[in-house]
Short mmCIF file of C-alpha atoms and ligand atoms in Angstrom, two decimals:
data_model
loop_
_atom_site.label_atom_id
_atom_site.label_comp_id
_atom_site.label_asym_id
_atom_site.label_seq_id
_atom_site.Cartn_x
_atom_site.Cartn_y
_atom_site.Cartn_z
CA MET A 291 -8.96 -63.67 116.38
CA ARG A 292 -5.89 -65.62 115.17
CA ARG A 293 -6.99 -64.94 111.59
CA LEU A 294 -7.26 -61.20 112.34
CA LYS A 295 -3.77 -61.19 113.86
CA PHE A 296 -2.41 -63.01 110.81
CA ALA A 297 -4.11 -60.55 108.45
CA CYS A 298 -2.67 -57.60 110.43
CA SER A 299 0.88 -58.98 110.32
CA LEU A 300 0.49 -59.70 106.61
CA MET A 301 -0.61 -56.11 106.01
CA ALA A 302 2.30 -54.80 108.06
CA LEU A 303 4.67 -56.90 105.98
CA VAL A 304 3.17 -55.64 102.71
CA ILE A 305 3.40 -52.00 103.91
CA SER A 306 7.00 -52.38 105.04
CA LEU A 307 7.97 -54.08 101.76
CA GLY A 308 6.28 -51.25 99.89
CA SER A 309 8.22 -48.56 101.71
CA LEU A 310 11.43 -50.56 101.25
CA GLY A 311 10.75 -50.46 97.53
CA SER A 312 10.29 -46.71 97.40
CA ALA A 313 13.31 -46.07 99.67
CA SER A 314 15.56 -47.93 97.27
CA ASN A 315 13.98 -46.26 94.21
CA ALA A 316 16.46 -43.40 94.00
CA SER A 317 19.52 -45.65 93.98
CA ALA A 318 17.81 -48.18 91.68
CA GLN A 319 17.20 -45.40 89.13
CA SER A 320 20.86 -44.48 88.93
CA LYS A 321 21.72 -48.16 88.45
CA ASP A 322 19.09 -48.75 85.77
CA SER A 323 20.35 -50.64 82.74
CA LEU A 324 20.90 -48.75 79.52
CA TYR A 325 17.99 -50.80 78.16
CA LYS A 326 15.67 -49.36 80.81
CA ARG A 327 16.99 -45.82 80.42
CA LEU A 328 16.42 -46.02 76.66
CA GLY A 329 12.78 -46.78 77.38
CA GLY A 330 12.70 -50.58 77.17
CA TYR A 331 11.67 -52.91 74.37
CA ASP A 332 9.04 -50.81 72.59
CA ALA A 333 11.32 -47.78 72.45
CA LEU A 334 14.20 -49.88 71.09
CA ALA A 335 11.84 -51.43 68.53
CA LYS A 336 10.86 -47.98 67.25
CA VAL A 337 14.52 -46.94 67.04
CA THR A 338 15.41 -50.16 65.18
CA ASP A 339 12.55 -49.77 62.69
CA LYS A 340 13.59 -46.24 61.78
CA PHE A 341 17.26 -47.22 61.68
CA ILE A 342 16.66 -50.11 59.24
CA VAL A 343 14.44 -48.00 56.96
CA ARG A 344 17.14 -45.32 56.90
CA LEU A 345 19.90 -47.84 56.06
CA ALA A 346 17.88 -49.52 53.32
CA SER A 347 16.89 -46.20 51.71
CA ASP A 348 20.28 -44.50 51.99
CA PRO A 349 21.73 -43.82 48.51
CA LYS A 350 25.11 -45.33 49.48
CA LEU A 351 23.95 -48.15 51.77
CA GLY A 352 20.83 -49.26 49.90
CA ARG A 353 23.00 -51.54 47.73
CA PHE A 354 23.47 -53.89 50.70
CA PHE A 355 19.74 -54.52 50.90
CA VAL A 356 18.88 -54.76 47.20
CA GLY A 357 17.08 -58.03 46.54
CA ALA A 358 16.25 -58.65 50.18
CA SER A 359 12.57 -59.62 50.52
CA ASP A 360 10.37 -57.82 53.05
CA ASN A 361 10.54 -60.98 55.12
CA SER A 362 14.35 -61.01 55.05
CA LYS A 363 14.42 -57.34 56.06
CA GLY A 364 11.97 -58.15 58.85
CA ARG A 365 14.26 -60.93 60.02
CA ILE A 366 17.28 -58.60 60.11
CA ARG A 367 15.16 -56.01 61.94
CA GLN A 368 14.18 -58.51 64.62
CA LEU A 369 17.73 -59.76 65.07
CA VAL A 370 19.13 -56.22 65.31
CA LEU A 371 16.46 -55.43 67.90
CA ASP A 372 17.23 -58.57 69.92
CA GLN A 373 20.90 -57.76 69.78
CA LEU A 374 20.42 -54.15 70.91
CA CYS A 375 18.11 -55.35 73.68
CA ALA A 376 20.62 -57.96 74.91
CA ALA A 377 23.64 -55.64 74.54
CA THR A 378 22.03 -52.89 76.62
CA GLY A 379 21.13 -55.16 79.52
CA GLY A 380 17.58 -56.07 78.49
CA PRO A 381 15.88 -59.45 78.91
CA CYS A 382 16.39 -60.60 75.30
CA VAL A 383 18.63 -63.37 74.04
CA TYR A 384 20.39 -62.80 70.73
CA ILE A 385 20.18 -65.99 68.69
CA GLY A 386 21.38 -64.64 65.34
CA ARG A 387 24.70 -65.26 63.69
CA ASP A 388 27.78 -63.60 65.12
CA MET A 389 28.63 -60.24 63.51
CA LYS A 390 31.67 -61.49 61.62
CA THR A 391 29.74 -64.33 59.97
CA ALA A 392 26.66 -62.20 59.17
CA HIS A 393 28.65 -59.42 57.47
CA LYS A 394 31.51 -61.41 55.91
CA GLY A 395 31.85 -60.72 52.18
CA LEU A 396 29.56 -57.66 52.15
CA GLY A 397 32.62 -55.43 51.90
CA ILE A 398 31.35 -52.82 54.35
CA THR A 399 33.76 -49.86 54.44
CA GLU A 400 34.74 -47.35 57.13
CA ASP A 401 32.63 -44.80 55.26
CA ASP A 402 29.59 -47.13 55.26
CA TRP A 403 30.08 -47.59 58.99
CA THR A 404 30.23 -43.83 59.64
CA ILE A 405 27.08 -43.23 57.58
CA SER A 406 25.28 -46.01 59.51
CA VAL A 407 26.31 -44.64 62.90
CA ASN A 408 25.17 -41.16 61.81
CA HIS A 409 21.77 -42.61 60.91
CA LEU A 410 21.52 -44.22 64.33
CA VAL A 411 22.49 -40.99 66.08
CA ALA A 412 19.90 -39.11 64.01
CA VAL A 413 17.18 -41.58 65.03
CA LEU A 414 18.18 -41.42 68.71
CA THR A 415 18.15 -37.62 68.55
CA GLU A 416 14.73 -37.70 66.88
CA PHE A 417 13.48 -39.81 69.81
CA LYS A 418 15.06 -37.34 72.24
CA VAL A 419 17.45 -39.88 73.76
CA PRO A 420 19.86 -37.93 76.01
CA LYS A 421 23.50 -37.58 74.87
CA LYS A 422 24.74 -39.75 77.77
CA GLU A 423 22.65 -42.75 76.67
CA GLN A 424 23.50 -42.09 73.01
CA GLY A 425 27.19 -42.27 73.93
CA GLU A 426 26.76 -45.51 75.86
CA LEU A 427 24.92 -47.16 72.96
CA ALA A 428 27.51 -45.91 70.46
CA ALA A 429 30.27 -47.38 72.66
CA ALA A 430 28.51 -50.76 72.76
CA LEU A 431 28.29 -50.77 68.95
CA THR A 432 31.88 -49.62 68.47
CA ASP A 433 32.93 -52.95 69.99
CA LEU A 434 31.26 -54.68 67.01
CA LYS A 435 32.91 -52.52 64.35
CA LYS A 436 35.99 -54.70 63.89
CA ASP A 437 33.72 -57.64 62.97
CA ILE A 438 31.52 -55.66 60.57
CA VAL A 439 33.88 -53.36 58.66
CA GLU A 440 36.02 -55.22 56.12
CA LYS A 441 37.49 -52.42 54.01
CA PRO A 442 39.19 -49.11 54.80
C1 LIG B 1053 25.46 -50.79 63.88
C2 LIG B 1053 26.11 -51.91 63.69
C3 LIG B 1053 25.39 -53.11 63.14
C4 LIG B 1053 24.70 -54.06 63.83
C5 LIG B 1053 24.43 -54.10 65.32
C6 LIG B 1053 24.23 -55.04 62.85
C7 LIG B 1053 23.50 -56.15 63.17
C8 LIG B 1053 23.09 -57.11 62.27
C9 LIG B 1053 22.37 -58.31 62.61
C10 LIG B 1053 21.93 -58.70 64.00
C11 LIG B 1053 22.16 -59.00 61.47
C12 LIG B 1053 21.44 -60.34 61.32
C13 LIG B 1053 22.37 -61.51 61.60
C14 LIG B 1053 21.81 -62.83 61.13
O1 LIG B 1053 21.28 -62.89 60.02
O2 LIG B 1053 21.91 -63.80 61.89
C15 LIG B 1053 22.73 -58.21 60.39
C16 LIG B 1053 22.70 -58.57 59.07
C17 LIG B 1053 23.02 -57.73 58.05
N1 LIG B 1053 23.61 -56.49 58.18
FE1 LIG B 1053 24.16 -55.62 59.89
N2 LIG B 1053 24.64 -54.66 61.61
C18 LIG B 1053 25.34 -53.49 61.73
C19 LIG B 1053 25.90 -52.77 60.73
C20 LIG B 1053 25.66 -52.98 59.40
C21 LIG B 1053 26.08 -52.12 58.33
C22 LIG B 1053 26.95 -50.87 58.51
C23 LIG B 1053 25.60 -52.66 57.19
C24 LIG B 1053 25.73 -52.13 55.79
C25 LIG B 1053 25.42 -50.91 55.53
C26 LIG B 1053 24.90 -53.88 57.52
C27 LIG B 1053 24.28 -54.72 56.62
C28 LIG B 1053 23.75 -55.95 56.93
C29 LIG B 1053 23.19 -56.87 55.95
C30 LIG B 1053 23.12 -56.65 54.43
C31 LIG B 1053 22.76 -58.01 56.64
C32 LIG B 1053 22.13 -59.27 56.06
C33 LIG B 1053 23.21 -60.29 55.80
C34 LIG B 1053 22.64 -61.58 55.25
O3 LIG B 1053 21.57 -62.02 55.69
O4 LIG B 1053 23.26 -62.17 54.39
N3 LIG B 1053 24.96 -54.05 58.87
N4 LIG B 1053 23.28 -57.07 60.91
#
C-alpha cells in the first residue's frame, strides 16, 4: 500500500513537472539563444561549411587560402564553427587563437571584409534564416571586424 502511495505521488510530481514545462514553453521560446534559433550545432556546421567553401573559392579572397592543406582548411572550419557556436550562446568553447593574432599580417581589407560578410549573408539566406537572426549574427561578427581588418 505504501509503495502504491509512493508511486502515485511520484506520478503526480512527474505530471505537474511536465505541465510546468509546457506552461513555460512560450516564454522560453522568446528567450531562446541565437544559437538555438539558428537551428543549433548541425545548422551552424552547414552554414560554416558553405561559408568556408565560398571564401576559399572567391576570386578575390581565394588568395588567403592558397597553399592551405585540406587539413588546415578543416581546422579553420572547425574553429570558425566553435567560435560561431560560442558567440551565439551555444555550448561550445572556442579554443582557437584570438582574432587579432590569427589574422595579423594577412592584410585583410575593408573590401575583403564586405565580400566575406556578403558571402555569409548569402549562405544564411540560402538556409532561410530569418532577417532578425541574420542581423543578430552580423552584429556579433561586426564586433570582431576591428581585429580582422588591417587595411582600408
Ligand atoms: C567573419 C569574420 C571572421 C571570423 C569569425 C573568422 C574566424 C577565424 C578563425 C576562428 C580562425 C582560426 C584561428 C586559429 O587558427 O586559431 C581564422 C583563421 C583564418 N582566417 Fe578568419 N575569420 C573571419 C574573417 C576572415 C576573412 C575576411 C578572411 C580573409 C578573407 C579570413 C581569413 C583567414 C585565414 C587565411 C585564416 C588562417 C590563418 C592561419 O592559420 O595562419 N578570415 N579565422
